[in-house]
PDB file of C-alpha atoms in Angstrom:
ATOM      1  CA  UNK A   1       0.804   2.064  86.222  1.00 51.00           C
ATOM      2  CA  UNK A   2       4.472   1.172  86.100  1.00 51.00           C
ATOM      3  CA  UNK A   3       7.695   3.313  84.787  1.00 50.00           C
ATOM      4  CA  UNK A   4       7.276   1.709  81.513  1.00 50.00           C
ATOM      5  CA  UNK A   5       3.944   2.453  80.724  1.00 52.00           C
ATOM      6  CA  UNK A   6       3.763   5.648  82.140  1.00 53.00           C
ATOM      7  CA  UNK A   7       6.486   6.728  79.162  1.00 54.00           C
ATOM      8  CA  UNK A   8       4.787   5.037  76.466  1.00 57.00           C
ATOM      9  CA  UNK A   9       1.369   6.654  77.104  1.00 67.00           C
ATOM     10  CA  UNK A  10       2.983  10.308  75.729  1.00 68.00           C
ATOM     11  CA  UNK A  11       4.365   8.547  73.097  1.00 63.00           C
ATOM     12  CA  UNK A  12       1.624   7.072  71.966  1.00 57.00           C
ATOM     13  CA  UNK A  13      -0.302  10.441  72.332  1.00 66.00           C
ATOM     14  CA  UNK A  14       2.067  11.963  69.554  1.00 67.00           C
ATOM     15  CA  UNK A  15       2.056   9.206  66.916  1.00 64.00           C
ATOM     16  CA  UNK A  16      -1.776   8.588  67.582  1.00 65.00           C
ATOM     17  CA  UNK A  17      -2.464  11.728  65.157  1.00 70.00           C
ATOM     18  CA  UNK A  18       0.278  10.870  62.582  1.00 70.00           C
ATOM     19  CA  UNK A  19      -1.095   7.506  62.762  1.00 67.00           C
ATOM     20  CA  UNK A  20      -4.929   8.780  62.116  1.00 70.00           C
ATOM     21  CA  UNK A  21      -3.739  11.181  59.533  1.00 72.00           C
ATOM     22  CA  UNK A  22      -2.019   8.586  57.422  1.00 71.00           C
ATOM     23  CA  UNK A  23      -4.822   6.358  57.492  1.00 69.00           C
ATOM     24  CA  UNK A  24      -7.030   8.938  55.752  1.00 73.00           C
ATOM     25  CA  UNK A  25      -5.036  10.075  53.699  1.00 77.00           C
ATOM     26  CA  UNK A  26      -4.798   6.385  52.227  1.00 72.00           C
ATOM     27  CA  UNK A  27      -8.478   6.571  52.406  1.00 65.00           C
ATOM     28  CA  UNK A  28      -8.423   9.769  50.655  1.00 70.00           C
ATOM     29  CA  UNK A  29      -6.303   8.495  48.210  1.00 66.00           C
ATOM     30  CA  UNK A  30      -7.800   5.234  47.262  1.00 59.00           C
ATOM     31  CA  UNK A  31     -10.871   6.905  47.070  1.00 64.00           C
ATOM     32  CA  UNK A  32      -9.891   9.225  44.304  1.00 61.00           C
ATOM     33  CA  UNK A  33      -8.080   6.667  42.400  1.00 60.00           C
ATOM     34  CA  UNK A  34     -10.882   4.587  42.362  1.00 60.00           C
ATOM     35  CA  UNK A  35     -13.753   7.226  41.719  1.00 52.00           C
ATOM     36  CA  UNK A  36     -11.080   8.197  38.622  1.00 63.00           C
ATOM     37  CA  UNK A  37     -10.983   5.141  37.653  1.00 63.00           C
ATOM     38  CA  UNK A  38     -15.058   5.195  37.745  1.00 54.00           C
ATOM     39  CA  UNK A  39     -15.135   8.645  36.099  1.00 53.00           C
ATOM     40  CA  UNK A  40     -12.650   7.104  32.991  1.00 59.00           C
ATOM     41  CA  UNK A  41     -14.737   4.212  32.710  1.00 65.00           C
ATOM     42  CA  UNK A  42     -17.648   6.618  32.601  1.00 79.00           C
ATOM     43  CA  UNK A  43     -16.011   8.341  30.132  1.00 74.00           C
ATOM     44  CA  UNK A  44     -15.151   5.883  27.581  1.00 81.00           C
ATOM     45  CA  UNK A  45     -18.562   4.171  27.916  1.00 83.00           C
ATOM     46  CA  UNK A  46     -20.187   7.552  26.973  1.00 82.00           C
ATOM     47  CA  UNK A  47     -17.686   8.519  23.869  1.00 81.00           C
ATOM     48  CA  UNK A  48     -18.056   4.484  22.796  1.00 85.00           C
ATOM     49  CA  UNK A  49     -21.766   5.815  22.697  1.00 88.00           C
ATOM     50  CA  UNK A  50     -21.280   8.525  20.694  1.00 86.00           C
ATOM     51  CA  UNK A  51     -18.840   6.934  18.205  1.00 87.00           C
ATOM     52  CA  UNK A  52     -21.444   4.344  17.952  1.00 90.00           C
ATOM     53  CA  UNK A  53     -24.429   7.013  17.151  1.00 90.00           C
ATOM     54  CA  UNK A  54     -22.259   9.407  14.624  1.00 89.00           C
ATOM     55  CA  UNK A  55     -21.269   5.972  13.087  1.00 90.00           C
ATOM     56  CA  UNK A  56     -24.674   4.607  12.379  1.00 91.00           C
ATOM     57  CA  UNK A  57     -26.027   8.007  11.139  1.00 90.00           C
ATOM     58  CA  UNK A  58     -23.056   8.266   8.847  1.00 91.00           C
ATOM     59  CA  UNK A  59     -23.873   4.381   7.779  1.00 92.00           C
ATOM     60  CA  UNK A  60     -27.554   5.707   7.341  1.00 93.00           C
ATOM     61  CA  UNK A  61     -26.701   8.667   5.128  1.00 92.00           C
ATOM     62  CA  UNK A  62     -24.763   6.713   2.969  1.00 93.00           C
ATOM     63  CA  UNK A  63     -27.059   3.712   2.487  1.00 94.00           C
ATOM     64  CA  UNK A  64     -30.071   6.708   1.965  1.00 93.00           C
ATOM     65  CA  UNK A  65     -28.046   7.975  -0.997  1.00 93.00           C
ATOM     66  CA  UNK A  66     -27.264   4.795  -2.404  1.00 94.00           C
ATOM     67  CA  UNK A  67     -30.705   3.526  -2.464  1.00 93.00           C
ATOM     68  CA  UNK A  68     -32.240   6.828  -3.796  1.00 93.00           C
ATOM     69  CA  UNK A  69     -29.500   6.802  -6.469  1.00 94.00           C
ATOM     70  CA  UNK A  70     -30.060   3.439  -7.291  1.00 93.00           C
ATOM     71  CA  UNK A  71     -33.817   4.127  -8.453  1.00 92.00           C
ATOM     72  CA  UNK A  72     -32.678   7.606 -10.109  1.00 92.00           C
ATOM     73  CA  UNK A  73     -30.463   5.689 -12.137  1.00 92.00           C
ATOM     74  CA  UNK A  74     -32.896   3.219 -13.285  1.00 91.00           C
ATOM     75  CA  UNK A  75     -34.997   5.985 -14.701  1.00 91.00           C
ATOM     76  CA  UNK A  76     -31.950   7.530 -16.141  1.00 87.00           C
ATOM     77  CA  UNK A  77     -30.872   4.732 -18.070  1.00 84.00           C
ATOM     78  CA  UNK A  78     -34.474   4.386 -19.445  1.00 85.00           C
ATOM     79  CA  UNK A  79     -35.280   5.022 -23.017  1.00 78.00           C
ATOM     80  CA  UNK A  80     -38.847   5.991 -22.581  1.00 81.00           C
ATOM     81  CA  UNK A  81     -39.572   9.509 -23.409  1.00 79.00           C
ATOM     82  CA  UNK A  82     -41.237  10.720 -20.245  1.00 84.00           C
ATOM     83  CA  UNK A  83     -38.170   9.008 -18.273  1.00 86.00           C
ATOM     84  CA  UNK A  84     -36.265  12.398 -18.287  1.00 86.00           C
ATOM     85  CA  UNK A  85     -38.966  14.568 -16.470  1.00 91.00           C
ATOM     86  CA  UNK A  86     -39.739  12.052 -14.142  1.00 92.00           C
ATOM     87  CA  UNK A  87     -35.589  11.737 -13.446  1.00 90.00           C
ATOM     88  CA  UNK A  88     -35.325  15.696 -13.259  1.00 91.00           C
ATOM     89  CA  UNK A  89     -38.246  16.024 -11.198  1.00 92.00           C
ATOM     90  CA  UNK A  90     -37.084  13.295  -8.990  1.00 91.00           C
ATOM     91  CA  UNK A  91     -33.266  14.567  -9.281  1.00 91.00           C
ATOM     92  CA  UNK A  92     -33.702  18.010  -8.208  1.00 91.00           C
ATOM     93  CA  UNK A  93     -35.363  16.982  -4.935  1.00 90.00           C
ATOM     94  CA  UNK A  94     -31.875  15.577  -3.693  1.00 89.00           C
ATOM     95  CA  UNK A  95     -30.310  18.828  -4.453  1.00 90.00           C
ATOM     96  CA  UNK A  96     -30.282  20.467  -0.964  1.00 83.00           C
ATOM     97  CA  UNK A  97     -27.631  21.806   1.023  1.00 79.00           C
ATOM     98  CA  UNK A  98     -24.306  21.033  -0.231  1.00 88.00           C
ATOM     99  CA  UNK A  99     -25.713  18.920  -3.196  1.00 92.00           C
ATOM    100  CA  UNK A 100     -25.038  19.883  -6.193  1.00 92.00           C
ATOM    101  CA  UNK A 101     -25.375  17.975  -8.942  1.00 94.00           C
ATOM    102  CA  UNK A 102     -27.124  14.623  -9.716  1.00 95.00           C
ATOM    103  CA  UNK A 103     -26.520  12.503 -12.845  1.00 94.00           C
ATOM    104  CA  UNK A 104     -26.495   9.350 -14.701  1.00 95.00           C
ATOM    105  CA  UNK A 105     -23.731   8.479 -17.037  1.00 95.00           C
ATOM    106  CA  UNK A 106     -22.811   5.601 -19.472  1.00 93.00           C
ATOM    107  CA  UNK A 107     -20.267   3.651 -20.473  1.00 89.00           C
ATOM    108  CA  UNK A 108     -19.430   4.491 -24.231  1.00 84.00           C
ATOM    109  CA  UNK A 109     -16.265   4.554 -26.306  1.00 79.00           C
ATOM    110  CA  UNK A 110     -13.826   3.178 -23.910  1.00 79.00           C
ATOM    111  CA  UNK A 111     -14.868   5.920 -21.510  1.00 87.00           C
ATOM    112  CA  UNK A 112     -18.059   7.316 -19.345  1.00 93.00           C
ATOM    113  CA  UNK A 113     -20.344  10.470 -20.605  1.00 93.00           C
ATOM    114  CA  UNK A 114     -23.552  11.876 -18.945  1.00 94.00           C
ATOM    115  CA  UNK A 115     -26.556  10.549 -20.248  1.00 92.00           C
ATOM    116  CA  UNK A 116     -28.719  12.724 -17.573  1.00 92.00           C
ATOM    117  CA  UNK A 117     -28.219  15.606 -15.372  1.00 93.00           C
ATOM    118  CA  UNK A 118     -29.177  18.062 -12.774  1.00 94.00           C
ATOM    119  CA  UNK A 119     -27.590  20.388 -11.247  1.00 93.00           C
ATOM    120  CA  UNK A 120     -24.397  21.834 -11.258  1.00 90.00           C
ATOM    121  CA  UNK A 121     -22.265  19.534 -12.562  1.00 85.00           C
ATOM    122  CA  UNK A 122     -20.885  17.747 -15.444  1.00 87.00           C
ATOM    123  CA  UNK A 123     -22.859  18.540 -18.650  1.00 90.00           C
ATOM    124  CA  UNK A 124     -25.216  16.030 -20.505  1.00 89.00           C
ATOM    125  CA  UNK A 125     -23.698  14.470 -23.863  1.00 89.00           C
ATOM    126  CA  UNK A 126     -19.921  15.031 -22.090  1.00 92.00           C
ATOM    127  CA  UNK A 127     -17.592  12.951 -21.206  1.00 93.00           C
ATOM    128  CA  UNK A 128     -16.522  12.513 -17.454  1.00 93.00           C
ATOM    129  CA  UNK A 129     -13.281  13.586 -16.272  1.00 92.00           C
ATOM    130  CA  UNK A 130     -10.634  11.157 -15.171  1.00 92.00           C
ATOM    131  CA  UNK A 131     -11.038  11.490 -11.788  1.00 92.00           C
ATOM    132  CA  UNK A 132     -15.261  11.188 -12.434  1.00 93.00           C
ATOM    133  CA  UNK A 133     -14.316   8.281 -14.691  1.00 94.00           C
ATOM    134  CA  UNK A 134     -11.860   6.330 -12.389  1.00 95.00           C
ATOM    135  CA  UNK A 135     -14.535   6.210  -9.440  1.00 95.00           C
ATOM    136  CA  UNK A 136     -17.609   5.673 -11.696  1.00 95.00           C
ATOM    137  CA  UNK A 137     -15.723   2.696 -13.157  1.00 95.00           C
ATOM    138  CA  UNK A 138     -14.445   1.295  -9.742  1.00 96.00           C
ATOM    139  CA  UNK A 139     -18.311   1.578  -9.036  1.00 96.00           C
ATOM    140  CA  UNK A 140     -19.418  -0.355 -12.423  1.00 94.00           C
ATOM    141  CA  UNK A 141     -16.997  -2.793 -12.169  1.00 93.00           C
ATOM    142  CA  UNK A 142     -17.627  -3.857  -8.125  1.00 94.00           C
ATOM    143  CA  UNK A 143     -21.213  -3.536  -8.360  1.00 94.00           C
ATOM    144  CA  UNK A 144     -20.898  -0.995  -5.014  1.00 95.00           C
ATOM    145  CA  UNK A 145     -21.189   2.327  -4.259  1.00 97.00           C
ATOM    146  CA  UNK A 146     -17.737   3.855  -4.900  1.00 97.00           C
ATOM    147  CA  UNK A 147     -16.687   7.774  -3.762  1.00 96.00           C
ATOM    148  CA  UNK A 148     -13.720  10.253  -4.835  1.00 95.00           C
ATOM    149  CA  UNK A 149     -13.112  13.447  -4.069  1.00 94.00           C
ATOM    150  CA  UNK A 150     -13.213  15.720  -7.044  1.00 92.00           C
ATOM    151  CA  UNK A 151     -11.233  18.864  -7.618  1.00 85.00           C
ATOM    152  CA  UNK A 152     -11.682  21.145 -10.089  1.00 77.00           C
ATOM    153  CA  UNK A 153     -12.035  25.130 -10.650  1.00 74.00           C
ATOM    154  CA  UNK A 154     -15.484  24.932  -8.723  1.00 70.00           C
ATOM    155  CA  UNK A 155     -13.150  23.314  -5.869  1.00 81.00           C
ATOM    156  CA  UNK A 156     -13.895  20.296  -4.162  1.00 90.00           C
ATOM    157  CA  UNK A 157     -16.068  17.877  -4.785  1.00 93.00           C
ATOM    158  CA  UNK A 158     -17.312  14.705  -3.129  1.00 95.00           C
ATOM    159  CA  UNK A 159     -18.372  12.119  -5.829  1.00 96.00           C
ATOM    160  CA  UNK A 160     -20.539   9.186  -5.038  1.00 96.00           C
ATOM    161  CA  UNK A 161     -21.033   6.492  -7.726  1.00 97.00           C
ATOM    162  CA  UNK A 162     -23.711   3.865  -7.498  1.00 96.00           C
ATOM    163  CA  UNK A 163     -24.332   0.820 -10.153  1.00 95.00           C
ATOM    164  CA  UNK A 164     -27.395   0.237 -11.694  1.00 92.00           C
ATOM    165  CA  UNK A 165     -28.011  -3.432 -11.284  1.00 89.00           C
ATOM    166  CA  UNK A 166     -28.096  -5.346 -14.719  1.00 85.00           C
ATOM    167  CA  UNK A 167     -26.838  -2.469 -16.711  1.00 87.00           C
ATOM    168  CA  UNK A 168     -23.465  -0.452 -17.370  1.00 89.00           C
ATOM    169  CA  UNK A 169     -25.658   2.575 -16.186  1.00 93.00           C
ATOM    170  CA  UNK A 170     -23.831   4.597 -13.043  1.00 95.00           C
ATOM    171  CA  UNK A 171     -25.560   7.215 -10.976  1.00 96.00           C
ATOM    172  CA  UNK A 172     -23.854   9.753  -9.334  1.00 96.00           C
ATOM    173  CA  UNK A 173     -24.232  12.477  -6.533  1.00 96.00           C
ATOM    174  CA  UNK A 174     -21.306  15.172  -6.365  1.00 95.00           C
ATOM    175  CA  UNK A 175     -21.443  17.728  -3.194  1.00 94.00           C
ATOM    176  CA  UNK A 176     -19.620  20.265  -2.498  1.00 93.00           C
ATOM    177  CA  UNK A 177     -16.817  19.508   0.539  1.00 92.00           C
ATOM    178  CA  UNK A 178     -14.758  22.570   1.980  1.00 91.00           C
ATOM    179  CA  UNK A 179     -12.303  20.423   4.058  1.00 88.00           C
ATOM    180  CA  UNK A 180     -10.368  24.226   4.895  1.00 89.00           C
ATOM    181  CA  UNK A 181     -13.283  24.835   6.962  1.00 90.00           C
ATOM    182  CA  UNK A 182     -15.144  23.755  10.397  1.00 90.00           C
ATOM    183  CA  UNK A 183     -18.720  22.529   9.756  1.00 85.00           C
ATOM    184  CA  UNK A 184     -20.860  25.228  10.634  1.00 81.00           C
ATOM    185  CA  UNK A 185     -22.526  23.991  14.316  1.00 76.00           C
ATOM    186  CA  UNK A 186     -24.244  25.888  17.234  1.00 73.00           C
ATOM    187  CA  UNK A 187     -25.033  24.627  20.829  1.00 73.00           C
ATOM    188  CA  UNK A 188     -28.419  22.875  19.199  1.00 72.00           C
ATOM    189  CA  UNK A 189     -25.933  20.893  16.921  1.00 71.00           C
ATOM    190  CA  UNK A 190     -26.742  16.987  17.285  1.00 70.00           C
ATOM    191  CA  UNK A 191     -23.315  15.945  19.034  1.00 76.00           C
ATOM    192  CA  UNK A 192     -22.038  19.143  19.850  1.00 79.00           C
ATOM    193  CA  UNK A 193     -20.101  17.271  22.571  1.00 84.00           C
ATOM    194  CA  UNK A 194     -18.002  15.779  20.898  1.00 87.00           C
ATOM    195  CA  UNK A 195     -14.811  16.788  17.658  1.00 88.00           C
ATOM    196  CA  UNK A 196     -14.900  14.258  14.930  1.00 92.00           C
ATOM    197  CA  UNK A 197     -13.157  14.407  11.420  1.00 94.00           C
ATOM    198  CA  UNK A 198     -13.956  12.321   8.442  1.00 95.00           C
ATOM    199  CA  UNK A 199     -11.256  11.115   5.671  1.00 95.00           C
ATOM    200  CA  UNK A 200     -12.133   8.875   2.553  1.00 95.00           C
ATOM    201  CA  UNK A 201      -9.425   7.087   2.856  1.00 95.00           C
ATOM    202  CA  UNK A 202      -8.225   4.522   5.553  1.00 95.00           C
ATOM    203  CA  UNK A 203      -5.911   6.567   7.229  1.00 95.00           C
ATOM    204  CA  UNK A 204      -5.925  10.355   8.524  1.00 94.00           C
ATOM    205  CA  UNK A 205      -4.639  11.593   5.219  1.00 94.00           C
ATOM    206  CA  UNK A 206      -5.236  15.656   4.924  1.00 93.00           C
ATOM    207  CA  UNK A 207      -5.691  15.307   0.984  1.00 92.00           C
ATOM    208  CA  UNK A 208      -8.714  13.302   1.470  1.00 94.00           C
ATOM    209  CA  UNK A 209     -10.593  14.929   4.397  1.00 95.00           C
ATOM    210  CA  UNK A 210     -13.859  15.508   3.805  1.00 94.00           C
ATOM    211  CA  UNK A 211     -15.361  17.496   6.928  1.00 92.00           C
ATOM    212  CA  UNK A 212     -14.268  18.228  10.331  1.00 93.00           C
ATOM    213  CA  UNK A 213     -15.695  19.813  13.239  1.00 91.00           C
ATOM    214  CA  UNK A 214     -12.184  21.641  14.210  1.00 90.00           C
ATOM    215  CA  UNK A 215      -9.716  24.539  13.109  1.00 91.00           C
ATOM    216  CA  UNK A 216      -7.337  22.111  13.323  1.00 90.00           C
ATOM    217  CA  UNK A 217      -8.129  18.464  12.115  1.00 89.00           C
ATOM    218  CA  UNK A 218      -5.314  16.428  13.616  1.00 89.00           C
ATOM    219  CA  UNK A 219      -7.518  15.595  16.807  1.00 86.00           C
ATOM    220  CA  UNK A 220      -5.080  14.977  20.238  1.00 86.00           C
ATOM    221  CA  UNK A 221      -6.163  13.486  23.310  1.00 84.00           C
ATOM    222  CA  UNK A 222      -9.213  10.571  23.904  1.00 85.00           C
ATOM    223  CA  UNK A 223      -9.746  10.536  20.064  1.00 88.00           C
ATOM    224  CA  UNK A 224     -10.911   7.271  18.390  1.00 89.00           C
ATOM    225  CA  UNK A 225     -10.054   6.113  15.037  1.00 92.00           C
ATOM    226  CA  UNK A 226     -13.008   4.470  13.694  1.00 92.00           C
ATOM    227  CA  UNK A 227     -12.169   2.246  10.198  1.00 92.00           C
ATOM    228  CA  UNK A 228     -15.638   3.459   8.057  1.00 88.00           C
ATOM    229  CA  UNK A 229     -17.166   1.322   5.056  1.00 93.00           C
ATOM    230  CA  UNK A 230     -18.552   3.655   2.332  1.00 94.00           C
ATOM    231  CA  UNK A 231     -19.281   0.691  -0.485  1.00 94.00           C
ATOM    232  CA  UNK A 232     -16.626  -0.631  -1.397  1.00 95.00           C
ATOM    233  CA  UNK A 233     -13.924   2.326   0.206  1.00 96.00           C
ATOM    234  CA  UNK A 234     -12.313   2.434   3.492  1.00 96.00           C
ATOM    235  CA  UNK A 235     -13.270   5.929   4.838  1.00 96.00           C
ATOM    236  CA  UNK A 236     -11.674   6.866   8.735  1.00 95.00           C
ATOM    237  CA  UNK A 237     -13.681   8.479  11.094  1.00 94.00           C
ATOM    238  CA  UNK A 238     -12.159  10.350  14.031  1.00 94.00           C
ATOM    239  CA  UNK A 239     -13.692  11.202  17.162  1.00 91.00           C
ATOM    240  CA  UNK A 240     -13.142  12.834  20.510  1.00 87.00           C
ATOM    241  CA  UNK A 241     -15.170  14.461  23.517  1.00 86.00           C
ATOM    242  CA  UNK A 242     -14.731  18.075  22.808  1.00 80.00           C
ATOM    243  CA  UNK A 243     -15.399  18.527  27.209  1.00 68.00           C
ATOM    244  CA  UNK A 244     -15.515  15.805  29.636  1.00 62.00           C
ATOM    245  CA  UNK A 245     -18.908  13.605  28.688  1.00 58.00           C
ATOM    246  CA  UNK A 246     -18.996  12.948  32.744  1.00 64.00           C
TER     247      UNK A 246
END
């Protein structure tokens, strides 16, 4: 072994460990950015999931209410005598939870008044109120289901309004909405995981939220903003893992 490489061999000796150490550390780090980057695609897969599930149970709540409404409404409108048992008897099945009232109402006069009701609610013989009137005629005049929300001294109220086909007949459903308030949940809940809050309208508008999962109802963080059909209204749904779905 010559001069030379007799002083290179210590040399090499030290940087042989800083060499080794950076080496794994760019292992080390690679590694975590790229089992981050599988965790976030993991992630949004999972939430795109649940938006996907919360969305098509929404879509089949609403188009349940529409269709049951639709048949109340034809025995509403219906002269026959035995019509209004068979539409109270049928009517005051839907009246669970938060439902309150279930009616059909007519157009008469320039206006809209309750032909039949159950229910707490708006009165048979009287007319609606504006803000009844204003979705009931939206719904009339598009031929789809139309919603509002209500407020009067009972509180809040969410109206929704479905056509009778080949008739100026409207049937309604109005539950009660308490936007000030989380929906009650417990760790059984169906999508516990995850914070979500509703609007009817197309953007995250206080006035017109309907239900939220949170104190607060201005979700932050991975939250998506879901455009939601209800009939003819553009309703927002927002939605966010409440913990890390991975």
């Amino acid at each position: 072994m010559n001069a030379a490489e007799g002083r290179s061999s210590p040399r090499l000796q030290r940087w042989l460990p800083v060499a080794v150490l950076a080496v794994l550390m760019i292992v080390t780090v690679a590694t975590a950015v790229t089992a981050r980057r599988v965790v976030d695609d993991q992630e949004e897969r999972l939430l795109g999931q649940r938006v996907d599930a919360v969305s098509a149970l929404l879509s089949n709540s609403f188009d349940t209410i529409g269709s049951s409404l639709r048949v109340l409404g034809a025995v509403g409108a219906s002269s026959d005598q035995s019509s209004t048992q068979v539409f109270g008897d049928s009517a005051t099945t839907l009246l669970q939870r938060n439902t309150m009232a279930v009616g059909v109402a007519a157009e008469r006069d320039g206006g809209f008044s309750v032909v039949k009701v159950v229910g707490k609610g708006p009165a048979a013989g009287e007319p609606l109120t504006p803000e009844r009137a204003a979705a009931v005629s939206r719904a009339l005049g598009s031929g789809q289901m139309a919603s509002a929300l209500v407020h009067d001294g009972d509180g809040s109220r969410l109206l929704i309004a479905v056509p009778v086909p080949a008739s100026r007949v409207v049937a309604f459903q109005e539950s009660v909405v308490d936007p000030t308030k989380p929906a009650p949940s417990n760790p059984k809940s169906p999508f516990r995981e995850v914070r979500a809050s509703l609007y009817a309208s197309p953007t995250a508008d206080p006035a017109t939220l309907v239900v939220k999962t949170e104190e607060d109802a201005h979700l932050t963080g991975n939250v998506r903003a879901i455009p939601f059909k209800v009939g003819m209204d553009d309703w927002l749904l927002e939605i966010g893992p409440r913990d890390p779905l991975v």
